[in-house]
Coordinates of C-alpha atoms in Angstrom, one line a residue:
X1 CA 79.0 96.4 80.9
X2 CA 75.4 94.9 81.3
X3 CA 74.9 95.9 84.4
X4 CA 71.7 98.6 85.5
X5 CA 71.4 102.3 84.3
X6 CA 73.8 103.8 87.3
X7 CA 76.8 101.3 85.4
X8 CA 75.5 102.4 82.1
X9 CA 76.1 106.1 82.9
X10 CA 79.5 105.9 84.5
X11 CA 80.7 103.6 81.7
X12 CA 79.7 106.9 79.5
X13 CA 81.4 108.9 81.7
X14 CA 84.1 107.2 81.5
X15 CA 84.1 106.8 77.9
X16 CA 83.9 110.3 77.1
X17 CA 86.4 111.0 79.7
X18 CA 89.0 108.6 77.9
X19 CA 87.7 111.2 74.5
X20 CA 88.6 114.3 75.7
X21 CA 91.8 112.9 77.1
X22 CA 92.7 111.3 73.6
X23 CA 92.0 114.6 71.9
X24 CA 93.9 116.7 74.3
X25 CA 96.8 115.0 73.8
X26 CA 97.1 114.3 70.4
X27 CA 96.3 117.8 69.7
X28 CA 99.4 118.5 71.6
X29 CA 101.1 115.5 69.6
X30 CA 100.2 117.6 66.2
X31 CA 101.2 120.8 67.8
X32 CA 104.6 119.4 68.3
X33 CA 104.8 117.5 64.8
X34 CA 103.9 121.4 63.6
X35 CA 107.2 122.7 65.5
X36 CA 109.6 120.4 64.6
X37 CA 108.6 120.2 60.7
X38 CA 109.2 123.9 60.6
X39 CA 112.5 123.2 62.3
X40 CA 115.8 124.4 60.2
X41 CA 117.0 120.8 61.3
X42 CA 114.3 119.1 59.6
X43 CA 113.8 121.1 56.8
X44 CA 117.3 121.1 55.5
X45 CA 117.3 117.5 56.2
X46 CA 118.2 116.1 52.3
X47 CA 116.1 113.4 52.9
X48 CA 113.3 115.6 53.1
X49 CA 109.6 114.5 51.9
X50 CA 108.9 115.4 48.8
X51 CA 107.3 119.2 48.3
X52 CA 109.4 119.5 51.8
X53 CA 105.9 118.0 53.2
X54 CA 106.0 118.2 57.1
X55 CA 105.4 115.1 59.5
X56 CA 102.1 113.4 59.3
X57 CA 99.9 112.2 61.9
X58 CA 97.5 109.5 61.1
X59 CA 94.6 108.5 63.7
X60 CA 93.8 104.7 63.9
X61 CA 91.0 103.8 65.2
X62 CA 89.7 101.4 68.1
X63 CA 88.4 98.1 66.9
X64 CA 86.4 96.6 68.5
X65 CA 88.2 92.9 67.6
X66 CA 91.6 92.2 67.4
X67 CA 93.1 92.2 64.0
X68 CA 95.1 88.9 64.0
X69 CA 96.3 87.2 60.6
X70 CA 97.1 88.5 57.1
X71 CA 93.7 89.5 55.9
X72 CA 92.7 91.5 58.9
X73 CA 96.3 93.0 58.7
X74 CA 95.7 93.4 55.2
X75 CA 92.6 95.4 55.4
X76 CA 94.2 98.0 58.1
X77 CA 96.6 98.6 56.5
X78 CA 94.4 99.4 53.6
X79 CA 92.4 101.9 55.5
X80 CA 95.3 103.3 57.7
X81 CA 98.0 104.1 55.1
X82 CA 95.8 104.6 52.0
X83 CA 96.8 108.7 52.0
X84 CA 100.2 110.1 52.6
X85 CA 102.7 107.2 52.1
X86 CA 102.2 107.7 48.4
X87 CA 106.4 107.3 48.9
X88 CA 106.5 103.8 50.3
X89 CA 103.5 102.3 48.5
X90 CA 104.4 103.9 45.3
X91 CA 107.6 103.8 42.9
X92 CA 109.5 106.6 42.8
X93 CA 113.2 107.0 40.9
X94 CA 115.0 105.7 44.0
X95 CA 113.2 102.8 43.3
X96 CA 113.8 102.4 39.6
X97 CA 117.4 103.3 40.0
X98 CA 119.9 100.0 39.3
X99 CA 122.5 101.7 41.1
X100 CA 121.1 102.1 44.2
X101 CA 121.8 99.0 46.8
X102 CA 119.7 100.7 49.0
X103 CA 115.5 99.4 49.7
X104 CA 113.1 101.6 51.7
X105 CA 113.8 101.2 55.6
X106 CA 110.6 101.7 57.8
X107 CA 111.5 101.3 61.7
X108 CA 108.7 101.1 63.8
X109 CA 109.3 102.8 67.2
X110 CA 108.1 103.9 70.5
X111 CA 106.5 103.1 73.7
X112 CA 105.7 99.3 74.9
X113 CA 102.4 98.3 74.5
X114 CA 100.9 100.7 71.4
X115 CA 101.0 98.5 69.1
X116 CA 103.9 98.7 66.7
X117 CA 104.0 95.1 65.9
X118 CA 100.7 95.3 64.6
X119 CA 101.4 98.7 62.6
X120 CA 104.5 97.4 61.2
X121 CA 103.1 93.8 60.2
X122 CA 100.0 95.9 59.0
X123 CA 102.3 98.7 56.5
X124 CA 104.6 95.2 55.6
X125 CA 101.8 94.1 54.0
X126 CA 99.9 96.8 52.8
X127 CA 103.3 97.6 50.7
X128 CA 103.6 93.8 49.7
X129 CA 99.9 93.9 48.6
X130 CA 101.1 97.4 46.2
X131 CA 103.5 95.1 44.6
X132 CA 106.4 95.5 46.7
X133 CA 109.4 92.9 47.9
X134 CA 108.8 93.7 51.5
X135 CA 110.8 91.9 54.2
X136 CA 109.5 92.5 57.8
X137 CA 112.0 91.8 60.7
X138 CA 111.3 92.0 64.6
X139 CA 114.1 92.8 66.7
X140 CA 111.9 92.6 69.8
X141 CA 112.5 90.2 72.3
X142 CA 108.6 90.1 72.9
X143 CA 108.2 87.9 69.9
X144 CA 104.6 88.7 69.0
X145 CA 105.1 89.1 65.2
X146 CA 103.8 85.7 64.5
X147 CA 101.4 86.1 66.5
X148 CA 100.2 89.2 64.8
X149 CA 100.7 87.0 61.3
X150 CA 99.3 84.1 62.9
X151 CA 102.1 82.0 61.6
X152 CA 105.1 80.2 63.6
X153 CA 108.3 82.4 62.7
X154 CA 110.4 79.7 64.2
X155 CA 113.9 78.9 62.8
X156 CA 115.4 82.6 63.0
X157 CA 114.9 82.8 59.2
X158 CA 113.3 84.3 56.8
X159 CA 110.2 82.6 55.9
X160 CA 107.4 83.3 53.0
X161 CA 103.8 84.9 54.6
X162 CA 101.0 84.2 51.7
X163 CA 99.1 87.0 51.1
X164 CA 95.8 85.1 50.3
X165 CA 92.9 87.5 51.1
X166 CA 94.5 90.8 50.7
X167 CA 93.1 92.8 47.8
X168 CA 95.8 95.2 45.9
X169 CA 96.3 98.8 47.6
X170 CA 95.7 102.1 45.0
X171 CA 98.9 103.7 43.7
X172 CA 100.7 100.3 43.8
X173 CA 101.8 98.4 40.4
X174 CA 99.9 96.1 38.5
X175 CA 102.4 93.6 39.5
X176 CA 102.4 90.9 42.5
X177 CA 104.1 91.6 45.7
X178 CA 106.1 88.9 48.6
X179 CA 106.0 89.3 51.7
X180 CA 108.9 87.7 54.5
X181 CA 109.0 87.8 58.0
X182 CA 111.4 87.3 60.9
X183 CA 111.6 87.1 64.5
X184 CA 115.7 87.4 65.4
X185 CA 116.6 86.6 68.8
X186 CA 119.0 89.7 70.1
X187 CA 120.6 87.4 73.1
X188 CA 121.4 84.7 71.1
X189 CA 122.8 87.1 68.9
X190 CA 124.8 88.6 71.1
X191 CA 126.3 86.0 73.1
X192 CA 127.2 84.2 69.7
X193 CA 129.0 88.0 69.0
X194 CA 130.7 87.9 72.6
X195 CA 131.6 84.3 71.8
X196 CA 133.7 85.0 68.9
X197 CA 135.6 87.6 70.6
X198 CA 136.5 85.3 73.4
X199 CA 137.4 83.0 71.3
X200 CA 139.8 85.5 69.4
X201 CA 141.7 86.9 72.1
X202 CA 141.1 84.6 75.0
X203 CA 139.8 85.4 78.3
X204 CA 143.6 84.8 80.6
X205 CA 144.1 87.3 83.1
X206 CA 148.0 85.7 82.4
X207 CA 149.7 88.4 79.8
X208 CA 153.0 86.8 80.8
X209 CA 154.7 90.0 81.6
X210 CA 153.7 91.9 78.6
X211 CA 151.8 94.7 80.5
X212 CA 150.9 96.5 78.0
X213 CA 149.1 93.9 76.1
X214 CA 147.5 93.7 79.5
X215 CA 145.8 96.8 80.0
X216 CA 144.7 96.5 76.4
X217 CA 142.8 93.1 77.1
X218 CA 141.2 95.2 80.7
X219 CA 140.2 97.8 78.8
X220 CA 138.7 95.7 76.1
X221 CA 136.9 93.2 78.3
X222 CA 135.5 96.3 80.2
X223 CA 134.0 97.6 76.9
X224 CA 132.8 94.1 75.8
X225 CA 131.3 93.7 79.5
X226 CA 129.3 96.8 79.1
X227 CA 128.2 97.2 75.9
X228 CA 125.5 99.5 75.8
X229 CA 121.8 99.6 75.1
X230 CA 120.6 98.2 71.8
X231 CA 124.1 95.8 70.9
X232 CA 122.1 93.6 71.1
X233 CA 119.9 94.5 68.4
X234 CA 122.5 95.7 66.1
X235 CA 124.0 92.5 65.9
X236 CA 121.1 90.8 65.4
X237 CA 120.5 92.7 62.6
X238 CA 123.6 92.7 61.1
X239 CA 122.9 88.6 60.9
X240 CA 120.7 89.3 58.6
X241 CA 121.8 92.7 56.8
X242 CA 123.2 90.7 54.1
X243 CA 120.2 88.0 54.0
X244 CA 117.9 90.9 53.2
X245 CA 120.3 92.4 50.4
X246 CA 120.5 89.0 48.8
X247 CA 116.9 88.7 48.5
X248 CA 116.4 91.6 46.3
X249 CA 113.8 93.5 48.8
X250 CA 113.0 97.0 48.1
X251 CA 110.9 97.4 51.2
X252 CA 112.3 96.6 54.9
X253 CA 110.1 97.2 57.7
X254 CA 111.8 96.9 61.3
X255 CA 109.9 96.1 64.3
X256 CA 111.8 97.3 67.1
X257 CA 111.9 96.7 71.1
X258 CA 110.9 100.0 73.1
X259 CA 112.4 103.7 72.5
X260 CA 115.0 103.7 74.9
X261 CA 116.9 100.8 73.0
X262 CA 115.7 101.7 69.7
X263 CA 117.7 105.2 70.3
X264 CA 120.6 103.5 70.8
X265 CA 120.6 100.9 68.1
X266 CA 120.5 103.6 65.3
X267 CA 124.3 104.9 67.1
X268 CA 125.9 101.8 67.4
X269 CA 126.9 100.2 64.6
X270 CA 129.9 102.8 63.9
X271 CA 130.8 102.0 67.3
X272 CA 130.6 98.0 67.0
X273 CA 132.6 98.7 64.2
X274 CA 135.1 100.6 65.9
X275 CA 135.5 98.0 68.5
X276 CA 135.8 95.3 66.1
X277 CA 139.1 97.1 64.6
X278 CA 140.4 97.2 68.3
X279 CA 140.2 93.2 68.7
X280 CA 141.5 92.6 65.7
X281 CA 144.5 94.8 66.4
X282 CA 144.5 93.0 69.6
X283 CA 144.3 89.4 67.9
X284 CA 147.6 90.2 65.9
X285 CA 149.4 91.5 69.1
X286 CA 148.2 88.2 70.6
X287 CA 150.0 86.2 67.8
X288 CA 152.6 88.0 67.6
X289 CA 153.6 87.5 71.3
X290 CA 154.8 83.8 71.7
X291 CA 154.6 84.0 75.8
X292 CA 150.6 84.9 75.7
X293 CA 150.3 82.6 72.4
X294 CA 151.6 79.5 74.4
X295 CA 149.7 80.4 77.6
X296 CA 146.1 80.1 75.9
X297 CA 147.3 77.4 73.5
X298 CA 147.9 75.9 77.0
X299 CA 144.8 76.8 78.4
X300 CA 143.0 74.5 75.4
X301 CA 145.4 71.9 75.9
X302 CA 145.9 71.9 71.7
X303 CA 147.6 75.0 69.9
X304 CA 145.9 73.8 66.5
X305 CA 142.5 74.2 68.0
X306 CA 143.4 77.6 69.2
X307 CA 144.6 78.6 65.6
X308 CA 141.6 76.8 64.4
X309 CA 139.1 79.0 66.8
X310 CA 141.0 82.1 65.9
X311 CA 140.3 81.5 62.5
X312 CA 136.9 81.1 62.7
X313 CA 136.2 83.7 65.1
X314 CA 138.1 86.0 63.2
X315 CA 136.3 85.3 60.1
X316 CA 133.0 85.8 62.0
X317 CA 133.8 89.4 63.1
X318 CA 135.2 90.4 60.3
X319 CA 131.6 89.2 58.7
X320 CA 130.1 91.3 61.9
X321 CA 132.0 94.2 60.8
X322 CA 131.2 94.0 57.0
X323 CA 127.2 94.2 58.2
X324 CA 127.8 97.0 60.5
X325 CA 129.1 99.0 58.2
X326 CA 126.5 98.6 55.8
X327 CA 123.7 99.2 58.8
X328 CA 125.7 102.6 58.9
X329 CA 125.5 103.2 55.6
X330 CA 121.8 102.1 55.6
X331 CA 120.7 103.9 58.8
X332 CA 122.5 107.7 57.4
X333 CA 120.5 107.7 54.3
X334 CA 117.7 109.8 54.8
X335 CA 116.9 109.0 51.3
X336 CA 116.1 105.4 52.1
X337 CA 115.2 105.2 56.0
X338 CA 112.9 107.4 58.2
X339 CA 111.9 106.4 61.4
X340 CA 107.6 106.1 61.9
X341 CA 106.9 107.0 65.4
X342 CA 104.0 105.0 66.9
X343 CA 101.9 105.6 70.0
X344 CA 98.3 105.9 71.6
X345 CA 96.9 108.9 73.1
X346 CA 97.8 109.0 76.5
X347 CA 99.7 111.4 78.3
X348 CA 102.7 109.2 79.2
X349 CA 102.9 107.4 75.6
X350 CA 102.3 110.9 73.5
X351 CA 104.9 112.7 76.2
X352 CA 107.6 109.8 75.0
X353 CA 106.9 110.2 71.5
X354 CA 107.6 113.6 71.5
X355 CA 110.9 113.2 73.2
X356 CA 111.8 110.6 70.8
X357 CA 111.0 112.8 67.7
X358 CA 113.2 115.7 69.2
X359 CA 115.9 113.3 70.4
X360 CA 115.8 111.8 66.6
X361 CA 115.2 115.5 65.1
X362 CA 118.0 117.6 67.4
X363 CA 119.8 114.9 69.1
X364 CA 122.5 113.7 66.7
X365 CA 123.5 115.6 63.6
X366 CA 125.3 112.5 62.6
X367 CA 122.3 110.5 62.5
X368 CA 119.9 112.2 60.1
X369 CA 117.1 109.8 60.4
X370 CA 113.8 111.3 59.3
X371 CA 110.9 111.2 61.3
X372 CA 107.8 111.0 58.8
X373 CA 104.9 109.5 59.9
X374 CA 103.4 109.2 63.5
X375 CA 100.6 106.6 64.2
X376 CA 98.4 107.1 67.0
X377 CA 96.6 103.7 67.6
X378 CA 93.3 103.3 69.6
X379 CA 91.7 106.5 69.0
X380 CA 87.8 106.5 70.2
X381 CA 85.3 108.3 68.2
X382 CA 83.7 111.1 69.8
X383 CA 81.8 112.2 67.2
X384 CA 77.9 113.1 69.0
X385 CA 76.3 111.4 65.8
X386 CA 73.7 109.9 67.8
X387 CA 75.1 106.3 67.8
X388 CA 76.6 106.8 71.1
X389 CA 75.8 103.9 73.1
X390 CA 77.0 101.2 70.1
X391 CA 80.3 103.1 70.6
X392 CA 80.1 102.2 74.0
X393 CA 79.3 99.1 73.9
X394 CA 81.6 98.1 71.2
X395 CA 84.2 99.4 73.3
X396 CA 83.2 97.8 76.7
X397 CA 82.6 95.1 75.0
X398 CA 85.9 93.8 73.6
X399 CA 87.9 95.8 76.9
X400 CA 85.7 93.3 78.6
X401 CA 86.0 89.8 76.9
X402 CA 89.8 90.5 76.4
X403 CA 90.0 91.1 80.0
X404 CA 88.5 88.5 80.9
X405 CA 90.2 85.3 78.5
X406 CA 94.1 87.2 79.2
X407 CA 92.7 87.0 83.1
X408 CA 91.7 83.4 82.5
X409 CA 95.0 82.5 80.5
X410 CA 96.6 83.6 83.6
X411 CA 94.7 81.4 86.0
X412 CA 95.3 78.3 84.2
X413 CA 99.1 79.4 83.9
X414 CA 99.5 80.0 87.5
X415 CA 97.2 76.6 88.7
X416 CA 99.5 74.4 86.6
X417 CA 102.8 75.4 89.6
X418 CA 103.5 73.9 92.8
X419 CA 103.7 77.5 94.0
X420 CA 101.8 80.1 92.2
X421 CA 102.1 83.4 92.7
X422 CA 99.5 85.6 93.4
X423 CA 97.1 87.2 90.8
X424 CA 96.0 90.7 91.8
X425 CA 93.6 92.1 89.5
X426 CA 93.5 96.1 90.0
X427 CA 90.0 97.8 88.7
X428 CA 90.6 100.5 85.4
X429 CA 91.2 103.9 87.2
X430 CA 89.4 105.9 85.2
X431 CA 92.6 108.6 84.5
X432 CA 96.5 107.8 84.5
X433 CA 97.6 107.3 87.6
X434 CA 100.3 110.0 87.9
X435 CA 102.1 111.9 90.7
X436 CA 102.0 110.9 94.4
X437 CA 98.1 110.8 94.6
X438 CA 97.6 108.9 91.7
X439 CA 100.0 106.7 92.9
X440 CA 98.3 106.2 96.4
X441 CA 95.0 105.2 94.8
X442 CA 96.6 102.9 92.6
X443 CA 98.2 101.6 95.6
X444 CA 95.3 101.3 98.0
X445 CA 93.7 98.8 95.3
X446 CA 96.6 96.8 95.8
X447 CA 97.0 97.2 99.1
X448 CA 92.9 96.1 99.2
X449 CA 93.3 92.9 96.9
X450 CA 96.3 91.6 98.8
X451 CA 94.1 88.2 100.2
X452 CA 93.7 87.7 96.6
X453 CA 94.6 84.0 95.6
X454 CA 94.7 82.6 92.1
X455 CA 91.3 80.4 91.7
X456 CA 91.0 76.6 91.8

């Protein structure tokens, strides 16, 4: 970045080739928003924006800092959702309703690395500053929403954020706002979910000669053994389904791991459901059949603590069950949940947000999740206004000293082992590296940086 006038120039190059990239593809981005909102699918959608509004796409821009901690969340969110989310930072008469059990669902979505934790932690608290009850919970394994809040989310529980620093948002009520936050750990989650199965119907290949009760227990454990994408998720949300309920929020914003298993979380808990009705069937055929009840009272030597486990287990899954059917019920209100799509403006990222928004749009009528908002992150400013080179170097600037402490963090990391592994540190191509070209220069840089060792 400081380096002589020949640098300079391809930096700018580069800059204002990463521009026109950005503003290809989110032009294509809003052409495909366009399409789908004037889709008979959307449209008759009943949880429809008001004024049957179409989707809308709101540009973030870079910064040339990282916005870590409340008041720096605070103020994006100010500036990124001040127009066109009148309906989660306002009050509208779902809101005043007393019947309705139902708050606001925001789940954030999309591709790895565009920032959605920082989006959703930013909108949490933008809607907590407009005088909402927000509750923000991360279902991604990455754990980076305390980081974002600079905070330790430790415990698996809800836990108070203060909102010291934040000044009110416009259309809001006069009234003061909370803000909680979560990080839930999916495997945990999911083992503990697996465990109480186990511990309802055993795990004895031994049927004693009931063979029909056998190929029930295959079948099941095959089912249980395979679960599909996003279980793990589900259940870790339906943990705290009831935790959220009980603390009066009208406002839930969901940060969520990567599309792929963010597609199948909103599907599953009908089936989690489903396949909690077959175990319990299965648990009374177990009881019912003295040959298989003395075989795994034998196999845990007491038949008390068997009745004991079954108990509890069975109490557990029937609590598992409660929760998934009220993520059902929560998750097919387009009323009260819509899906915000976020990405950056890149060809691969803006190319997966478009598939999600017609997978979420087309793919399931049964799941009438509405897509309303789309966040592209990162956007440069192109604007020829004659302040050019600042542009530049903010942006070189904080590319370069984040580089360089994430490559130093690394270093340290790797120094500490007996047997580090290599560092290779690839240069910035300056365009996606796609197809079977772009793929060979990519791969001649690490082909070249193979004699690369991590430093003393």
């Amino acid at each position: 970045a400081g380096g002589g006038e020949g640098e300079s120039d391809a930096m700018r190059r580069y800059y204002d080739r990463r521009v026109a990239g950005q503003r290809r593809w989110i032009s294509e981005l809003r052409e495909a928003c366009a399409d789908v909102s004037a889709s008979e699918e959307y449209r008759s959608n009943v949880g429809g924006n008001d004024g049957n509004e179409g989707i809308l796409v709101t540009e973030v821009p870079f910064y040339d800092m990282e916005l870590v901690g409340v008041p720096a969340l605070g103020y994006l969110g100010g500036q990124t959702f001040a127009d066109g989310f009148e309906r989660l930072m306002g009050f509208d008469q779902l809101d005043n309703d007393p019947e309705s059990s139902n708050p606001k669902v925001v789940i954030c979505g999309g591709k790895g690395g565009v920032g959605k934790t920082t989006t959703s932690s930013s909108l949490a608290v933008a809607m907590a500053s407009a005088g909402h009850d927000v509750a923000l919970v991360s279902t991604d394994p990455a754990h980076s929403l305390g980081d974002a809040l600079d905070m330790s989310l430790r415990g698996g529980s809800l836990q108070e954020v203060p909102l010291y620093g934040v000044p009110p948002v416009d259309g809001g009520s006069a009234g003061e706002g909370s803000l909680n936050a979560m990080e839930i750990d999916p495997t945990s989650a999911l083992k503990e979910f697996r465990d109480s199965i186990d511990r309802l119907i055993g795990k004895n290949d031994n049927d004693g000669g009931n063979s029909e009760l056998s190929s029930t227990l295959n079948s099941l454990g095959e089912i249980i053994d395979t679960l599909p994408a996003g279980t793990d998720e589900v259940v870790a949300l339906a943990k705290v389904i009831q935790l959220i309920r009980r603390g009066k929020f009208d406002r839930v914003v969901l940060d969520t791991a990567p599309t792929g298993h963010t597609l199948r979380m909103l599907t599953t808990p009908s089936f989690l459901a489903d396949l909690i009705e077959k175990v319990l069937a299965v648990s009374r055929k177990v009881n019912s059949n003295a040959a298989v009840k003395m075989l795994l009272a034998s196999a845990t030597k007491n038949k008390y603590n068997l009745d004991d486990a079954g108990d509890s287990a069975k109490s557990a899954l029937l609590k598992f069950q409660v929760s998934m059917y009220d993520l059902e019920d929560l998750f097919a209100d387009p009323s009260a949940t819509e899906f915000l799509i976020v990405t950056i403006g890149t060809e691969l990222a803006i190319r997966e947000s478009v598939r999600l928004l017609n997978d979420l749009t087309f793919g399931d009528p049964d799941m009438p999740i509405k897509v309303r908002n789309v966040v592209v992150n990162q956007v440069l400013d192109g604007d020829d206004d004659g302040d050019n080179d600042e542009k530049l170097r903010g942006f070189v600037g904080r590319l370069t000293k984040s580089q360089f402490s994430s490559i130093e963090e690394i270093h340290r990391s790797v120094d500490r082992m007996e047997r580090p592994p290599r560092v290779t540190k690839v240069t910035m191509l300056d365009t996606e590296p796609r197809g079977v070209y772009g793929l060979k220069a990519l791969s001649e840089q690490l082909s070249a940086e193979q004699t690369e060792v991590p430093s003393a």
